[in-house]
Short mmCIF file of C-alpha atoms in Angstrom, two decimals:
data_model
loop_
_atom_site.label_atom_id
_atom_site.label_comp_id
_atom_site.label_asym_id
_atom_site.label_seq_id
_atom_site.Cartn_x
_atom_site.Cartn_y
_atom_site.Cartn_z
CA MET A 26 -58.30 1.28 8.02
CA HIS A 27 -60.48 4.37 8.50
CA GLN A 28 -57.59 6.58 9.68
CA PRO A 29 -57.48 8.58 6.39
CA LEU A 30 -61.12 9.58 7.02
CA LEU A 31 -60.23 10.83 10.50
CA ASP A 32 -57.25 12.75 9.13
CA ARG A 33 -59.36 14.46 6.46
CA SER A 34 -62.02 15.31 9.03
CA ASN A 35 -59.45 16.92 11.32
CA VAL A 36 -58.05 18.99 8.44
CA LEU A 37 -61.53 20.34 7.64
CA PHE A 38 -62.28 21.20 11.25
CA ASP A 39 -58.85 22.78 11.73
CA LYS A 40 -59.77 25.25 8.98
CA SER A 41 -63.19 26.12 10.38
CA PHE A 42 -61.91 26.31 13.97
CA THR A 43 -58.97 28.60 13.21
CA GLY A 44 -61.15 30.72 10.94
CA GLY A 45 -63.03 32.07 13.95
CA GLY A 46 -66.67 32.99 13.59
CA PRO A 47 -69.61 31.95 15.78
CA ARG A 48 -69.64 28.65 17.65
CA HIS A 49 -71.91 26.86 15.17
CA SER A 50 -69.65 27.70 12.21
CA ARG A 51 -66.61 26.26 13.98
CA VAL A 52 -68.31 22.86 13.84
CA GLN A 53 -69.27 23.26 10.16
CA TRP A 54 -72.95 24.15 10.71
CA ASP A 55 -74.26 26.70 8.24
CA ASP A 56 -76.90 28.28 10.47
CA ALA A 57 -77.52 28.23 14.23
CA ASN A 58 -81.31 28.06 13.87
CA ARG A 59 -81.11 25.01 11.61
CA GLN A 60 -78.62 23.43 13.99
CA TYR A 61 -81.08 23.79 16.85
CA LEU A 62 -83.94 22.41 14.77
CA ARG A 63 -81.83 19.29 14.23
CA PHE A 64 -81.12 19.14 17.95
CA ALA A 65 -84.84 19.44 18.70
CA GLU A 66 -85.58 16.47 16.45
CA ILE A 67 -83.05 14.38 18.34
CA TYR A 68 -84.30 15.60 21.71
CA ARG A 69 -87.89 14.57 21.04
CA SER A 70 -86.74 10.92 20.98
CA ILE A 71 -84.92 11.13 24.33
CA PRO A 72 -87.29 9.52 26.84
CA SER A 73 -86.12 11.14 30.09
CA HIS A 74 -84.50 14.27 31.52
CA GLN A 75 -82.47 12.05 33.83
CA CYS A 76 -80.86 9.50 31.51
CA SER A 77 -77.18 9.29 30.58
CA ILE A 78 -76.31 10.66 27.14
CA LEU A 79 -73.26 9.95 24.98
CA ASP A 80 -72.78 12.60 22.26
CA ILE A 81 -70.68 11.23 19.39
CA GLY A 82 -68.94 13.98 17.42
CA CYS A 83 -69.75 16.47 20.16
CA GLY A 84 -67.49 19.21 18.81
CA ASN A 85 -67.50 22.19 21.15
CA GLY A 86 -70.51 20.97 23.13
CA GLU A 87 -73.39 22.76 21.45
CA PHE A 88 -75.81 19.91 22.06
CA LEU A 89 -75.06 20.11 25.79
CA LEU A 90 -76.03 23.79 25.71
CA PHE A 91 -79.31 22.79 24.08
CA LEU A 92 -79.90 20.05 26.67
CA ASN A 93 -79.37 22.49 29.53
CA TYR A 94 -81.78 24.94 27.92
CA MET A 95 -84.39 22.15 27.77
CA GLY A 96 -83.99 21.38 31.47
CA PHE A 97 -81.99 18.17 31.14
CA THR A 98 -80.72 16.92 34.52
CA GLY A 99 -79.09 13.63 33.55
CA SER A 100 -75.43 12.91 32.84
CA TYR A 101 -73.68 13.88 29.62
CA THR A 102 -70.44 12.72 27.99
CA GLY A 103 -69.08 14.14 24.74
CA VAL A 104 -66.72 12.30 22.39
CA ASP A 105 -64.82 13.72 19.44
CA ILE A 106 -61.57 13.30 17.49
CA HIS A 107 -60.77 17.03 17.16
CA GLU A 108 -58.81 18.14 20.22
CA PRO A 109 -59.11 21.94 19.76
CA LEU A 110 -62.92 21.68 19.75
CA LEU A 111 -62.78 19.42 22.81
CA GLN A 112 -60.60 21.95 24.62
CA GLU A 113 -63.16 24.66 23.87
CA ALA A 114 -65.94 22.42 25.18
CA ARG A 115 -64.04 21.65 28.40
CA ALA A 116 -63.38 25.34 29.00
CA THR A 117 -67.01 26.28 28.33
CA TYR A 118 -68.62 23.45 30.30
CA PRO A 119 -66.40 22.51 33.26
CA GLY A 120 -67.74 19.60 35.22
CA TYR A 121 -68.73 17.61 32.14
CA GLU A 122 -66.65 14.92 30.47
CA PHE A 123 -65.34 15.48 26.95
CA LEU A 124 -63.23 12.60 25.66
CA HIS A 125 -60.81 12.37 22.74
CA ARG A 126 -61.76 8.97 21.33
CA ASP A 127 -61.97 7.12 18.03
CA MET A 128 -65.34 5.52 18.65
CA LEU A 129 -64.70 2.61 16.28
CA THR A 130 -61.45 1.45 17.88
CA GLN A 131 -61.23 2.83 21.44
CA HIS A 132 -63.20 1.83 24.51
CA ILE A 133 -66.19 3.95 25.56
CA GLU A 134 -68.61 3.08 28.34
CA GLN A 135 -72.23 2.30 27.49
CA HIS A 136 -74.79 5.06 28.05
CA ASP A 137 -78.59 5.03 28.13
CA ILE A 138 -78.85 7.14 24.98
CA VAL A 139 -76.26 7.60 22.21
CA ILE A 140 -76.78 10.55 19.87
CA MET A 141 -74.95 11.88 16.85
CA SER A 142 -75.66 15.05 14.88
CA GLY A 143 -73.92 15.93 11.64
CA VAL A 144 -71.00 13.49 11.64
CA PHE A 145 -72.02 11.95 8.31
CA ASN A 146 -72.71 15.25 6.53
CA LEU A 147 -69.27 16.22 5.20
CA ASN A 148 -67.84 14.18 2.34
CA ILE A 149 -64.49 12.93 3.62
CA GLY A 150 -64.41 9.86 1.38
CA GLN A 151 -66.65 7.64 3.49
CA ASP A 152 -68.88 4.96 2.03
CA MET A 153 -71.98 3.14 3.24
CA ASP A 154 -69.94 0.35 4.82
CA PHE A 155 -68.33 2.96 7.06
CA VAL A 156 -71.70 4.57 7.82
CA LYS A 157 -73.27 1.24 8.76
CA SER A 158 -70.35 0.22 10.96
CA PHE A 159 -70.61 3.60 12.69
CA ILE A 160 -74.34 3.15 13.32
CA SER A 161 -73.78 -0.40 14.57
CA LYS A 162 -71.18 0.83 17.03
CA MET A 163 -73.51 3.55 18.32
CA TYR A 164 -76.18 0.89 18.80
CA ASP A 165 -73.71 -1.29 20.74
CA LEU A 166 -72.87 1.65 23.01
CA CYS A 167 -76.49 2.45 23.91
CA LYS A 168 -78.52 0.74 26.62
CA PHE A 169 -81.89 1.94 25.36
CA LYS A 170 -81.73 4.00 22.16
CA THR A 171 -79.43 5.59 19.58
CA ILE A 172 -80.49 8.68 17.61
CA PHE A 173 -78.72 10.32 14.67
CA ASN A 174 -79.31 12.50 11.62
CA ALA A 175 -78.06 12.69 8.05
CA ILE A 176 -78.61 14.41 4.71
CA SER A 177 -81.09 12.67 2.44
CA THR A 178 -80.46 11.59 -1.15
CA HIS A 179 -83.88 13.06 -1.97
CA VAL A 180 -82.51 16.46 -2.98
CA ASN A 181 -82.74 18.71 -6.01
CA LEU A 182 -78.98 19.16 -6.25
CA GLN A 183 -76.02 17.36 -4.67
CA GLU A 184 -72.81 19.16 -3.71
CA GLU A 185 -69.47 17.36 -3.87
CA THR A 186 -68.51 18.53 -0.39
CA MET A 187 -71.54 16.88 1.24
CA TYR A 188 -72.40 13.21 1.81
CA TYR A 189 -75.94 12.06 1.04
CA ILE A 190 -77.56 8.93 2.45
CA ASP A 191 -80.61 7.04 1.20
CA PRO A 192 -83.00 6.97 4.18
CA ALA A 193 -84.63 3.77 2.91
CA GLU A 194 -81.27 1.97 2.91
CA ILE A 195 -80.63 3.05 6.50
CA MET A 196 -84.13 1.99 7.54
CA ASN A 197 -83.71 -1.46 5.98
CA PHE A 198 -80.25 -1.91 7.47
CA ALA A 199 -81.40 -0.97 10.97
CA ILE A 200 -84.48 -3.21 10.92
CA GLN A 201 -82.70 -6.21 9.42
CA THR A 202 -79.54 -6.12 11.54
CA LEU A 203 -80.13 -4.06 14.69
CA SER A 204 -83.71 -3.69 15.90
CA PRO A 205 -87.30 -3.81 14.62
CA LYS A 206 -88.06 -0.69 16.66
CA VAL A 207 -86.92 2.04 14.28
CA GLU A 208 -88.39 5.49 13.72
CA LEU A 209 -87.41 7.69 10.76
CA ARG A 210 -88.52 11.31 10.39
CA HIS A 211 -87.89 12.94 7.03
CA GLY A 212 -88.58 16.52 6.00
CA TYR A 213 -88.55 18.55 9.24
CA LEU A 214 -85.81 20.47 7.42
CA PRO A 215 -85.33 20.26 3.65
CA PHE A 216 -83.24 17.20 2.76
CA ASN A 217 -82.64 16.17 6.39
CA PHE A 218 -83.76 13.06 8.25
CA THR A 219 -83.41 11.68 11.77
CA VAL A 220 -83.39 8.03 12.82
CA ALA A 221 -84.08 6.64 16.30
CA ILE A 222 -83.28 2.97 16.96
CA GLU A 223 -84.57 1.46 20.19
CA LYS A 224 -82.64 -1.40 21.75
CA SER A 225 -84.46 -4.64 20.95
CA PRO A 226 -83.56 -8.00 19.40
CA VAL A 227 -84.18 -8.26 15.68
CA TRP A 228 -87.17 -10.46 14.89
CA CYS A 229 -85.11 -12.99 12.96
CA SER A 230 -83.04 -13.64 16.10
CA LEU A 231 -86.04 -14.40 18.30
CA PRO A 232 -86.96 -18.06 18.93
CA ARG A 233 -89.64 -19.30 16.60
CA THR A 234 -93.03 -19.96 18.17
CA ASN A 235 -94.70 -23.25 17.30
CA GLN A 236 -97.63 -22.37 15.06
CA ALA A 237 -99.93 -24.87 16.78
CA ASP A 238 -99.00 -23.45 20.19
CA SER A 239 -99.60 -19.90 18.99
CA GLN A 240 -103.08 -20.88 17.87
CA GLY A 241 -103.96 -22.26 21.29
#
């Protein structure tokens, strides 16, 4: 059902990949410094240097480069749907696993931390149902926490090529359906926000405590 979105995404990344340019531009990032600021926001929510990380939409492995720079010593697996970028990642970082997978339909092992940077940013015809199903799947794949970023609807001007997400809608969705332990950081870069969702049962799914018992 979401195959047309994958096809459009691959067409866009084919153009940027074959166009050459620096590594960050081949994965549709406008500026390397801004890319690393986004990575730093994700990294601050990773609790350990020795956890296992699953990078959804890993592209050519730029987040792995950032992790190594920060002294990360855990295990890393990258997942993407664009094979040329995956081939570049495998050649650049031998010894790490880079998988060609459709996260929504193909099996991927659980990892301690699941991260995603930039996958939602390009407008490929997605809607909020797709975004929420994507977030839910990332949450299912994490043992402890999932962390991702997006472009906020709180902007001065919206471009047709970009996809904007209401941070309040994401916050409400995460708390109501996934976990009460949600952190949202908005404004570290103009119009960007990052969400970290810690694995925990939603409050509505917890057994009710007898009021008399709770009062002693």
